[in-house]
CSV table of C-alpha atoms and ligand atoms in Angstrom, one decimal:
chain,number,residue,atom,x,y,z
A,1,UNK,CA,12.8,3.6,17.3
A,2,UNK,CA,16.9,2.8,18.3
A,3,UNK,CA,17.4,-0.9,17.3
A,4,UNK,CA,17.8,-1.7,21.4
A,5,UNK,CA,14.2,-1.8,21.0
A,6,UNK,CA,13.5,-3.8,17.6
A,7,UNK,CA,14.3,-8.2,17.1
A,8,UNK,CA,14.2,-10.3,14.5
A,9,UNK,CA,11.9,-12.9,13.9
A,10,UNK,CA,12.2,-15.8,11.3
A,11,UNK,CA,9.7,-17.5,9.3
A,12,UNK,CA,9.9,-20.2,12.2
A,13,UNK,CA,9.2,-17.4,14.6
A,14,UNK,CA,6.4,-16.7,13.2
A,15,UNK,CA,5.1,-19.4,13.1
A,16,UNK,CA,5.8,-20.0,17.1
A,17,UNK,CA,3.7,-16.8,17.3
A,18,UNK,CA,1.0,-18.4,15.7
A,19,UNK,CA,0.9,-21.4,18.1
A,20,UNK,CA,1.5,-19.4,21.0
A,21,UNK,CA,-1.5,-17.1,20.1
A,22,UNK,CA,-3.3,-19.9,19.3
A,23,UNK,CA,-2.4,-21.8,22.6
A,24,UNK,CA,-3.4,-18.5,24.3
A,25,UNK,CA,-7.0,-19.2,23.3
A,26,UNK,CA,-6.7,-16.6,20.1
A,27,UNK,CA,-8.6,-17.8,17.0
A,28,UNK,CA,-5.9,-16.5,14.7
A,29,UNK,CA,-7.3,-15.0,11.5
A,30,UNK,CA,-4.6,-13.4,8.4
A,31,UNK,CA,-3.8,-13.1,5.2
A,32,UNK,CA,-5.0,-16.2,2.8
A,33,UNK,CA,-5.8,-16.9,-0.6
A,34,UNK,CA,-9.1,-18.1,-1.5
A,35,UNK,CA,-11.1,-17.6,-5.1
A,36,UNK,CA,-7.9,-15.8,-6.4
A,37,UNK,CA,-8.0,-13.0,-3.7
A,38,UNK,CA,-6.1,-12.3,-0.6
A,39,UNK,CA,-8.7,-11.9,2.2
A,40,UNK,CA,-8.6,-12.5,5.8
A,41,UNK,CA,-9.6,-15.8,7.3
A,42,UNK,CA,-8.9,-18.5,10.1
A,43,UNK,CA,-4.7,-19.7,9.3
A,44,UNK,CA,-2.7,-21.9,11.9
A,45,UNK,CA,0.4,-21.8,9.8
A,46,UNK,CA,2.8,-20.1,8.0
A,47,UNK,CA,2.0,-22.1,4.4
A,48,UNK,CA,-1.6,-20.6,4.9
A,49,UNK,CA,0.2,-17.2,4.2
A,50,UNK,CA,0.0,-15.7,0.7
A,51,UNK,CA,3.8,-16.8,-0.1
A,52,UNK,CA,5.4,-15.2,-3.1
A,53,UNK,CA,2.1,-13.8,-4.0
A,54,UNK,CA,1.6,-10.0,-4.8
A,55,UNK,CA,-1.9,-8.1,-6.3
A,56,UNK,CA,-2.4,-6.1,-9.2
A,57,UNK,CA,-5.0,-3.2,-8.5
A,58,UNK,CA,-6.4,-0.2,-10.1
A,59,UNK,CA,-10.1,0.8,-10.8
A,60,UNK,CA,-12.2,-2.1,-10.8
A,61,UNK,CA,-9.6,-4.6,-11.4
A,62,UNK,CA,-7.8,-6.7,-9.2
A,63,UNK,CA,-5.5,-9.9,-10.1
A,64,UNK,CA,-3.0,-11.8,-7.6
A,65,UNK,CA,0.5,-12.5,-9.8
A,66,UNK,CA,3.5,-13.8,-8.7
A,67,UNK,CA,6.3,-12.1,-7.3
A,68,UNK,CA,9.8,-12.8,-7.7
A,69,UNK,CA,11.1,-13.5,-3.8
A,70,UNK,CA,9.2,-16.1,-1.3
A,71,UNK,CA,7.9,-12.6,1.0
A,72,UNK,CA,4.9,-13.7,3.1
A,73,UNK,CA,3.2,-9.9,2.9
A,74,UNK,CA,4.4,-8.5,-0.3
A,75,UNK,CA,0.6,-6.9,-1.2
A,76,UNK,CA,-1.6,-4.8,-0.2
A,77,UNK,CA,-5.1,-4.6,1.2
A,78,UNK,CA,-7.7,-7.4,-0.8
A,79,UNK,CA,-11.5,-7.3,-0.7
A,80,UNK,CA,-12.2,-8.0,3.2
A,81,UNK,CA,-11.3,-6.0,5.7
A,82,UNK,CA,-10.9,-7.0,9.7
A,83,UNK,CA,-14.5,-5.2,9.9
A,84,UNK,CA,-16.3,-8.4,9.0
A,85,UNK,CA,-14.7,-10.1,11.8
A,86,UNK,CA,-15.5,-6.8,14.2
A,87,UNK,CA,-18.3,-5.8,13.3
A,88,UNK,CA,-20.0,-8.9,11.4
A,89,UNK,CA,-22.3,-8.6,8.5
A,90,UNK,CA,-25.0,-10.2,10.1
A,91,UNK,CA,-25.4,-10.6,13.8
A,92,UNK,CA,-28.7,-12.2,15.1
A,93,UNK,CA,-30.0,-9.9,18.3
A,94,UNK,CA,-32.8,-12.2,19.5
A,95,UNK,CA,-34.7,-15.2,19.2
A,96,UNK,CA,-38.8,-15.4,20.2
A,97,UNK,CA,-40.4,-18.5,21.8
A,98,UNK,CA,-44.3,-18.1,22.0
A,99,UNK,CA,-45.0,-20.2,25.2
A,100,UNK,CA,-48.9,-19.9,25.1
A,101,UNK,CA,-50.4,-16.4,25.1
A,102,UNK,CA,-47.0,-14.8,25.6
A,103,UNK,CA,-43.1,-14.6,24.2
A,104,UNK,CA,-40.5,-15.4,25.3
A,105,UNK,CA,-37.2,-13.7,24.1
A,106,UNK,CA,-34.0,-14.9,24.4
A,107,UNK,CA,-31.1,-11.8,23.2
A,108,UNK,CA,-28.1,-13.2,22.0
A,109,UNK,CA,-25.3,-13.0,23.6
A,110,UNK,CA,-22.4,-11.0,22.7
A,111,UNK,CA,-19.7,-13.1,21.1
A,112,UNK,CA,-16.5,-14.5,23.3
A,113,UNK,CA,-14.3,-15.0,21.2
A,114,UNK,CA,-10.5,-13.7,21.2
A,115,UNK,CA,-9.1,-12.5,17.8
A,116,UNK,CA,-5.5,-12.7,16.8
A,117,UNK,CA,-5.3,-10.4,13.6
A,118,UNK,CA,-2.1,-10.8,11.7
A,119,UNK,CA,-1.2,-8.9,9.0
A,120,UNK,CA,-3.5,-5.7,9.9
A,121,UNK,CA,-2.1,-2.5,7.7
A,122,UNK,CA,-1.6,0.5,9.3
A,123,UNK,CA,-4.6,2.3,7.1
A,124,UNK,CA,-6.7,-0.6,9.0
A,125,UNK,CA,-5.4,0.3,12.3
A,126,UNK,CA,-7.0,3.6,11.7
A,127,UNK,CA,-10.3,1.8,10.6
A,128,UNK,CA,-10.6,0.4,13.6
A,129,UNK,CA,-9.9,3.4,15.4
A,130,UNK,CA,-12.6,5.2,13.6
A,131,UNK,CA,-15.1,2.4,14.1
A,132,UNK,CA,-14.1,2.3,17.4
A,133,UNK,CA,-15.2,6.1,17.6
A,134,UNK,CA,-18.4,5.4,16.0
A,135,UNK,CA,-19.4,2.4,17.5
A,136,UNK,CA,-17.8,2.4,21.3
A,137,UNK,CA,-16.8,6.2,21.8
A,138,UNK,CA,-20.8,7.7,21.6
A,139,UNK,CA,-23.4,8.1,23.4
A,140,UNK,CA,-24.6,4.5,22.5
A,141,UNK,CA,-22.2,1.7,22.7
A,142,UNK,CA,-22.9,-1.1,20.6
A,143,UNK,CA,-22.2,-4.6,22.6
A,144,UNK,CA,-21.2,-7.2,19.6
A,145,UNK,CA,-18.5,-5.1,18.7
A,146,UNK,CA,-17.3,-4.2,21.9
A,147,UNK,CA,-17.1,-7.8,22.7
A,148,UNK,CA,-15.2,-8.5,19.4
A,149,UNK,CA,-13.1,-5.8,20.3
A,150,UNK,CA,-12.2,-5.5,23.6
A,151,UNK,CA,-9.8,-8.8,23.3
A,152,UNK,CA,-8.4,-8.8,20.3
A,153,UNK,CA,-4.5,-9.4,19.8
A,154,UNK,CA,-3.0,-7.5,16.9
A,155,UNK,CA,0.0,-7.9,14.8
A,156,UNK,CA,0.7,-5.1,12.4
A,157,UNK,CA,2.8,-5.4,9.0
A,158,UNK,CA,4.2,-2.2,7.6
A,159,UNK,CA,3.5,-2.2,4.0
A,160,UNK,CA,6.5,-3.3,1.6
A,161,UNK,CA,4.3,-2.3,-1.4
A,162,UNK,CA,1.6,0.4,-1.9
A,163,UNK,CA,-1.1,-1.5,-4.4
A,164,UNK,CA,-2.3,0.7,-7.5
A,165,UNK,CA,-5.3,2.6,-5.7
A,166,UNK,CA,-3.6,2.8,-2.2
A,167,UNK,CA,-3.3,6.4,-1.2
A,168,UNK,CA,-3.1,6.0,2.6
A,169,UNK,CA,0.1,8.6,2.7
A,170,UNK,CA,-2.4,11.3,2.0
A,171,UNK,CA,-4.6,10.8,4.5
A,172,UNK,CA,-2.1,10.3,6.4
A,173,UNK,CA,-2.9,7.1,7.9
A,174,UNK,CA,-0.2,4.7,6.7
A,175,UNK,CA,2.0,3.0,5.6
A,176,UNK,CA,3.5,2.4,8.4
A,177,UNK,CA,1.3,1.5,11.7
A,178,UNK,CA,1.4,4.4,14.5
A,179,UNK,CA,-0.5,2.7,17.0
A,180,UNK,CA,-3.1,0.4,18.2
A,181,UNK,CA,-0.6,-2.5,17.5
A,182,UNK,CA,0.8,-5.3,20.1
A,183,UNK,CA,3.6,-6.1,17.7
A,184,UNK,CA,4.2,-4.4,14.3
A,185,UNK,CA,6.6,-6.2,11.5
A,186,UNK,CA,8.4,-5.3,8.7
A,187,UNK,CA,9.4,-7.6,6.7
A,188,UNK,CA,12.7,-7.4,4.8
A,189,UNK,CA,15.2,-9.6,2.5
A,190,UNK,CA,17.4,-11.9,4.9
A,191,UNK,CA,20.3,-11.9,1.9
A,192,UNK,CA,19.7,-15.6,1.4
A,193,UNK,CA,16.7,-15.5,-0.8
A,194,UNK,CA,14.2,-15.4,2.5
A,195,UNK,CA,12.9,-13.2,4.8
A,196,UNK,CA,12.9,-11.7,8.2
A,197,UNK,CA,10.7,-9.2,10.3
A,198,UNK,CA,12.4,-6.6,12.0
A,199,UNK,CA,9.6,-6.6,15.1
A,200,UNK,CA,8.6,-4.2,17.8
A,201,UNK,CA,6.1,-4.2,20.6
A,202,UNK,CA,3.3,-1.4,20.8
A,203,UNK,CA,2.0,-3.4,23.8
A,204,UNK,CA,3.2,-5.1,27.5
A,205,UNK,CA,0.8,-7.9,26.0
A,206,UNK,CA,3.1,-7.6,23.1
A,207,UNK,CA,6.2,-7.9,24.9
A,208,UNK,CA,5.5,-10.4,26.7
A,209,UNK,CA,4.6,-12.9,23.5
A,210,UNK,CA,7.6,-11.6,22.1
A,211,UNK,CA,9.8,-12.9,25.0
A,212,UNK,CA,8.3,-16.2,24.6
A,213,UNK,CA,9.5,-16.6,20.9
A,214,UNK,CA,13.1,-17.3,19.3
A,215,UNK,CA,14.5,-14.0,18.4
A,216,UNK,CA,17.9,-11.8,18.0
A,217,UNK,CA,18.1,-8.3,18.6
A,218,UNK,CA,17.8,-6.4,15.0
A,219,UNK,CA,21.3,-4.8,13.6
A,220,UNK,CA,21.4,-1.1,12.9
A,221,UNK,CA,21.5,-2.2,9.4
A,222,UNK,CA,18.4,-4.3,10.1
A,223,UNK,CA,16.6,-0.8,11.7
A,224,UNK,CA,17.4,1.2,8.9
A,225,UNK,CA,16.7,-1.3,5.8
A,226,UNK,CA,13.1,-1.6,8.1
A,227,UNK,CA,12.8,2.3,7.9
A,228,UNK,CA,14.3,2.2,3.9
A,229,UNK,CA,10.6,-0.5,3.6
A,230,UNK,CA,8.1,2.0,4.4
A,231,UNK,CA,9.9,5.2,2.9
A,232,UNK,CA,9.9,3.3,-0.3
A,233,UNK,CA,6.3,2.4,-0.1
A,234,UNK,CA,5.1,6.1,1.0
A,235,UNK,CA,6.9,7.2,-2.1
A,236,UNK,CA,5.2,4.4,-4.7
A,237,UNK,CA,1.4,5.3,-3.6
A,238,UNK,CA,-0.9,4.1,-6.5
A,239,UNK,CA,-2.9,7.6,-5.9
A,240,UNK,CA,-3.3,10.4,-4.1
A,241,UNK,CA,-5.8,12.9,-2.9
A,242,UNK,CA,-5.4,16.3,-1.2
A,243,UNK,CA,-7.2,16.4,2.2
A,244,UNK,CA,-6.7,19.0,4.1
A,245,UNK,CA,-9.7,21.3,2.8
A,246,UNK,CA,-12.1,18.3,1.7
A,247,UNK,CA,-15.0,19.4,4.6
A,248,UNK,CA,-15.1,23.1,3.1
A,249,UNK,CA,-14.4,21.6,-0.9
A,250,UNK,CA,-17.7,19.3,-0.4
A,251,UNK,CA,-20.0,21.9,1.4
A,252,UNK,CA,-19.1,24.2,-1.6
A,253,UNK,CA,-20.2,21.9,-3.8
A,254,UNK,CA,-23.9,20.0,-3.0
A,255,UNK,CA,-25.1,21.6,-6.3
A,256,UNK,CA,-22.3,20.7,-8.6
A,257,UNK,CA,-23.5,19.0,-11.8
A,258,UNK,CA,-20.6,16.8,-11.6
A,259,UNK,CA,-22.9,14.0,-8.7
A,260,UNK,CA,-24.7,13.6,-12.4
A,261,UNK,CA,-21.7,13.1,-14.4
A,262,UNK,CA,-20.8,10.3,-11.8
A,263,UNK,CA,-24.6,9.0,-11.7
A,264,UNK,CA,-24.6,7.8,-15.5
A,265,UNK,CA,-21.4,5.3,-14.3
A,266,UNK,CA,-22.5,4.5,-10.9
A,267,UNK,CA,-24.6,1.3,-10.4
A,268,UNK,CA,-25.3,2.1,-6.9
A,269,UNK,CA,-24.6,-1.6,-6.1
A,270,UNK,CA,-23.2,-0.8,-2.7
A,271,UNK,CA,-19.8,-2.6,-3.2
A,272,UNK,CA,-17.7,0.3,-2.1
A,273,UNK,CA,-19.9,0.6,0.7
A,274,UNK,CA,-19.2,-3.2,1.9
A,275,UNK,CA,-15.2,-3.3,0.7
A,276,UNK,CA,-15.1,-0.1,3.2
A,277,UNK,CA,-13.4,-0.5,6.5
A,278,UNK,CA,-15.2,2.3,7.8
A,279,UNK,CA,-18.9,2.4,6.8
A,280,UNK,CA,-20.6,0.9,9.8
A,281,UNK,CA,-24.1,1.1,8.3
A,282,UNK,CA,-26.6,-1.9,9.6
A,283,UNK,CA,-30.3,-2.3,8.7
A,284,UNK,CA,-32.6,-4.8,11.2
A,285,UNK,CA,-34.7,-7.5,9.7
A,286,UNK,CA,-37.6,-9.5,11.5
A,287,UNK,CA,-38.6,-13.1,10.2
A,288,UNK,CA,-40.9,-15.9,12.0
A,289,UNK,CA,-41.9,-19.4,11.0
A,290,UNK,CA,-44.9,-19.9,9.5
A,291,UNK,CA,-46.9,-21.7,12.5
A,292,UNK,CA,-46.3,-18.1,14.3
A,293,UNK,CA,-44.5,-19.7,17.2
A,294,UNK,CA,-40.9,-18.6,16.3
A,295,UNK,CA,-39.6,-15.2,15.7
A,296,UNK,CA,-36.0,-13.8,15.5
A,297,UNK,CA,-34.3,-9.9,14.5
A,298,UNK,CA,-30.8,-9.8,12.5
A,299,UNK,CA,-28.8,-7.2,11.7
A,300,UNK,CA,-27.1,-7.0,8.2
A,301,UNK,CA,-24.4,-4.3,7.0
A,302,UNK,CA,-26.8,-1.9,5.0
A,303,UNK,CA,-25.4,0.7,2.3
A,304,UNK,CA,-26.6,4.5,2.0
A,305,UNK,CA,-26.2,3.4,-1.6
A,306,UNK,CA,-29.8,1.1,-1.5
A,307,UNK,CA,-33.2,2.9,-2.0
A,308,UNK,CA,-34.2,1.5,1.3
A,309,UNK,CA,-31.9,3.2,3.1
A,310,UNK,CA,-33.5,6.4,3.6
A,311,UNK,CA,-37.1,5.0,3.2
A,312,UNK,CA,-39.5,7.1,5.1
A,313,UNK,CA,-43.4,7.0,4.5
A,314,UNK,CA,-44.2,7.8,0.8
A,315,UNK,CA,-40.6,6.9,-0.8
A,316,UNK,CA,-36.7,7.4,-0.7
A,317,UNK,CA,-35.0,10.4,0.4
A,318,UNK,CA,-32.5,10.0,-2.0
A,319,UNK,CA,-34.0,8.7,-4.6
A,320,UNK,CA,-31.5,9.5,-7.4
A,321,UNK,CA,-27.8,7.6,-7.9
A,322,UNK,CA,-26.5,11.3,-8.2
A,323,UNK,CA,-28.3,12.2,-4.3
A,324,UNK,CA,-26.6,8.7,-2.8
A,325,UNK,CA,-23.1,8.8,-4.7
A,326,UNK,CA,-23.1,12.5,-3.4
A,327,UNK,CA,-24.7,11.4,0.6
A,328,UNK,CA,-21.5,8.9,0.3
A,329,UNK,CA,-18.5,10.3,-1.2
A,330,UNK,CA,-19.6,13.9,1.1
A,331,UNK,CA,-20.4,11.8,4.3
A,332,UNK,CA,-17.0,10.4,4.2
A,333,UNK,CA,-15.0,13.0,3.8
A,334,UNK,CA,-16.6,15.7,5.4
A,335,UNK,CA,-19.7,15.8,7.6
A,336,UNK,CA,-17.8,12.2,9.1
A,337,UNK,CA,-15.4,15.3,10.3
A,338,UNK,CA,-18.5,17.0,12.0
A,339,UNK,CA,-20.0,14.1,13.3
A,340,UNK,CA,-16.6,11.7,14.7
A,341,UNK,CA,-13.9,14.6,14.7
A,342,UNK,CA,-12.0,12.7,12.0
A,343,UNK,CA,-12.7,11.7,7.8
A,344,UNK,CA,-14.0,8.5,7.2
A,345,UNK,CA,-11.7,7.6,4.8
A,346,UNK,CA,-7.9,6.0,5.6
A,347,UNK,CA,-7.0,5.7,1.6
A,348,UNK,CA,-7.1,1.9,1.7
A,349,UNK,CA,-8.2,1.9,-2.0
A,350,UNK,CA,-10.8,-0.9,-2.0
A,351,UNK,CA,-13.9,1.1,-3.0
A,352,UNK,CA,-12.5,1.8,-5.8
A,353,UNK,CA,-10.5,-1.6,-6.6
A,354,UNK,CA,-14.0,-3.3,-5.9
A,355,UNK,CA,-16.2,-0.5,-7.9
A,356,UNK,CA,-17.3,-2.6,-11.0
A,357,UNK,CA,-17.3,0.3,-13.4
A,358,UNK,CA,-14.1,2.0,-12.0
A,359,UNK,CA,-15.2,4.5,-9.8
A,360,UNK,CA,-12.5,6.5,-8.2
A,361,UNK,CA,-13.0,8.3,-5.1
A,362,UNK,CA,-9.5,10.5,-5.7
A,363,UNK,CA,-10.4,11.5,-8.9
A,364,UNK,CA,-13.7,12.3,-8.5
A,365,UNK,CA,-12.8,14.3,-6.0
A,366,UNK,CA,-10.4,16.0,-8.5
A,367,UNK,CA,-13.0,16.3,-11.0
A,368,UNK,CA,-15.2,18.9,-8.2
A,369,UNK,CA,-11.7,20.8,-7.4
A,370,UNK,CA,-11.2,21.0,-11.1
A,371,UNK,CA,-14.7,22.9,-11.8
A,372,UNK,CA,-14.1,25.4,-9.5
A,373,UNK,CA,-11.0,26.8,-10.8
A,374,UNK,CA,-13.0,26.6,-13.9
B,401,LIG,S1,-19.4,3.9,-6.8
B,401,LIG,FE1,-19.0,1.9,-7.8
B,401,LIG,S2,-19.0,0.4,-6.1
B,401,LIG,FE2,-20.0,2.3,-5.4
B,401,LIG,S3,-22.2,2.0,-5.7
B,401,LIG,FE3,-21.4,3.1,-7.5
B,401,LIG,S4,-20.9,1.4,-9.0
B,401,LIG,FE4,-21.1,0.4,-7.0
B,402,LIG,S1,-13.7,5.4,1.2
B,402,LIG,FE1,-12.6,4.0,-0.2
B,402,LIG,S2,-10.4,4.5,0.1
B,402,LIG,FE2,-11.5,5.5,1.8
B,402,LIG,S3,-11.4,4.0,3.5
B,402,LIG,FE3,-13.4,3.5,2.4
B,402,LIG,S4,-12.8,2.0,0.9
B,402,LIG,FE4,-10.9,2.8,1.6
């Protein structure tokens, strides 16, 4: 990208694109702290940003510390992703009315709401991609998401930092945002102890916010330093994790002893499964008040890591930790390939940042490789 094509924003015109998103009708949802994490929820100005904050992460540990400049996007990906906003943990699908001998049901109606999200990483782009596969690009389409979706307003920032479990560089998803952006930022040093973003538009909804906020066009030396960010962060990944023979690696392996070796750490408590901006999984539950008059059916995320996942008459399918770390960690990374033409996993890190004993996808990974060269 020439630097005709790339401006400059300032903290101040930033925070114009909040108001004008917000004046546009957006609920505007980024990066904010909140019980000493950086997750994503509802900010109207640029103080609501994690300011001169930066995260510590490696396997099952994760501490915010301060960093040395004032940068407004100097981590990397917290707990939440832009899937609980998308597709929500718990949606209600219908309400029941008994109005004598009958019912009456009332669906709910898919959400209108219009989502700003600032601050999405490129590994999240490619989240959303693939959840856009699963849930909008089959045979069945699912309606809350697609009305989430459809409006949303995105502003991307290239990561200036990889955190210690990110390994988005192999999978080739990041860190710097491709597509399905309206405006991407980098943010670099403005010389006097601040910051700029070096901005570009991925969108003619894009451009045309842009126009309506303060900006200069970006100097060569702007471009490049912007360019210098996400080469620097590509070459400080905290991990990394060869992909391109994963689907055949996996297959090989369904009988390897290793899914045991795993089992004895694993407390199939289903946080890498809700930390995952991919895992789309949803369970139905039915409840009515007690006089039998009211009735309602929600839908909550569900993990492949519960016994009630793969409940059919008589018991679980997968009864053992060893059968639903293995239905996981294999479903992700290779029969996702067979089923949505693309892995399930963008290397954002958090199942294993968010694993309580440690768990690390990359290396358990390495651990199968390892036992077939012997
Ligand atoms: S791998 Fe870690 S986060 Fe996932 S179910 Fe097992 S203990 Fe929980
Ligand atoms: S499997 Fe782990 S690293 Fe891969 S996308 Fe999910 S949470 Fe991120």
């Amino acid at each position: 990208m020439s630097s005709a094509h790339q401006v400059i924003l300032d903290v101040d015109g930033l925070q114009e694109l909040l108001d004008v998103l917000t004046a546009g009708g957006y609920r505007v949802v980024g990066p904010t702290i909140r019980e000493q994490a950086i997750v994503y929820d509802d900010i109207d100005s640029v103080n609501d940003l994690p300011r001169g904050w930066t995260d510590e992460q490696d396997g099952g540990h994760y501490r915010l510390v301060r960093r040395e400049d004032q940068a407004l996007f100097g981590y990397a990906v917290g707990p939440a992703s832009w899937k609980r906003f998308l597709h929500r943990p718990v949606v209600k699908l219908w309400q029941a009315s008994r109005t004598g001998e009958s019912w009456k049901v009332i669906p709910e109606p898919p959400s209108g709401e219009r989502l700003a999200l600032i601050g999405v990483r490129a590994c999240e782009l490619e989240a959303i991609a693939i959840q856009d596969r699963v849930l909008l690009e089959g045979e069945f389409v699912d309606q809350h998401y697609q009305a989430r979706r459809k409006d949303i307003f995105v502003v991307a920032v290239n990561c200036a930092v990889a955190g210690g479990t990110c390994f988005c560089a192999s999978m080739n998803t990041g860190p710097k945002a491709k597509s399905g952006f309206d405006l991407a930022l980098t943010e670099i040093a403005d010389g006097q102890g601040g910051t700029v973003f070096v901005v570009m538009a991925g969108t003619d909804g894009g451009k045309t916010v842009l126009e309506r906020l303060s900006h200069r066009p970006a100097s060569q030396a702007e471009c490049v330093a912007s360019e210098t960010v996400s080469e620097r962060t590509a070459a400080s990944m905290g991990r990394e994790m060869r992909a391109d023979d994963l689907h055949e690696l996996l297959h090989r392996n369904l009988e390897n002893p290793h899914w045991e070796k795993v089992a004895e750490r694993c407390l199939t408590c289903a946080n890498c499964t809700m930390v995952c901006p991919t895992c789309f999984c949803t369970t139905v539950e039915d409840a009515s008040d007690l006089a039998g008059k009211e009735a309602s059916r929600t839908r909550r995320w569900d993990s492949c890591f519960t016994m009630d996942y793969s409940y059919l008459h008589g018991g679980s399918v997968r009864a053992s930790g060893a059968s639903r770390y293995r239905q996981w960690l294999t479903h992700k990374l290779a029969t996702w390939i067979d089923q949505f033409g693309s892995s399930g996993c963008v290397g954002c890190g958090r199942c294993i940042t968010w694993c309580p004993v440690g768990i690390d996808i990359t290396a358990e990974v390495q651990a199968i490789r390892d036992s077939e060269a012997g």
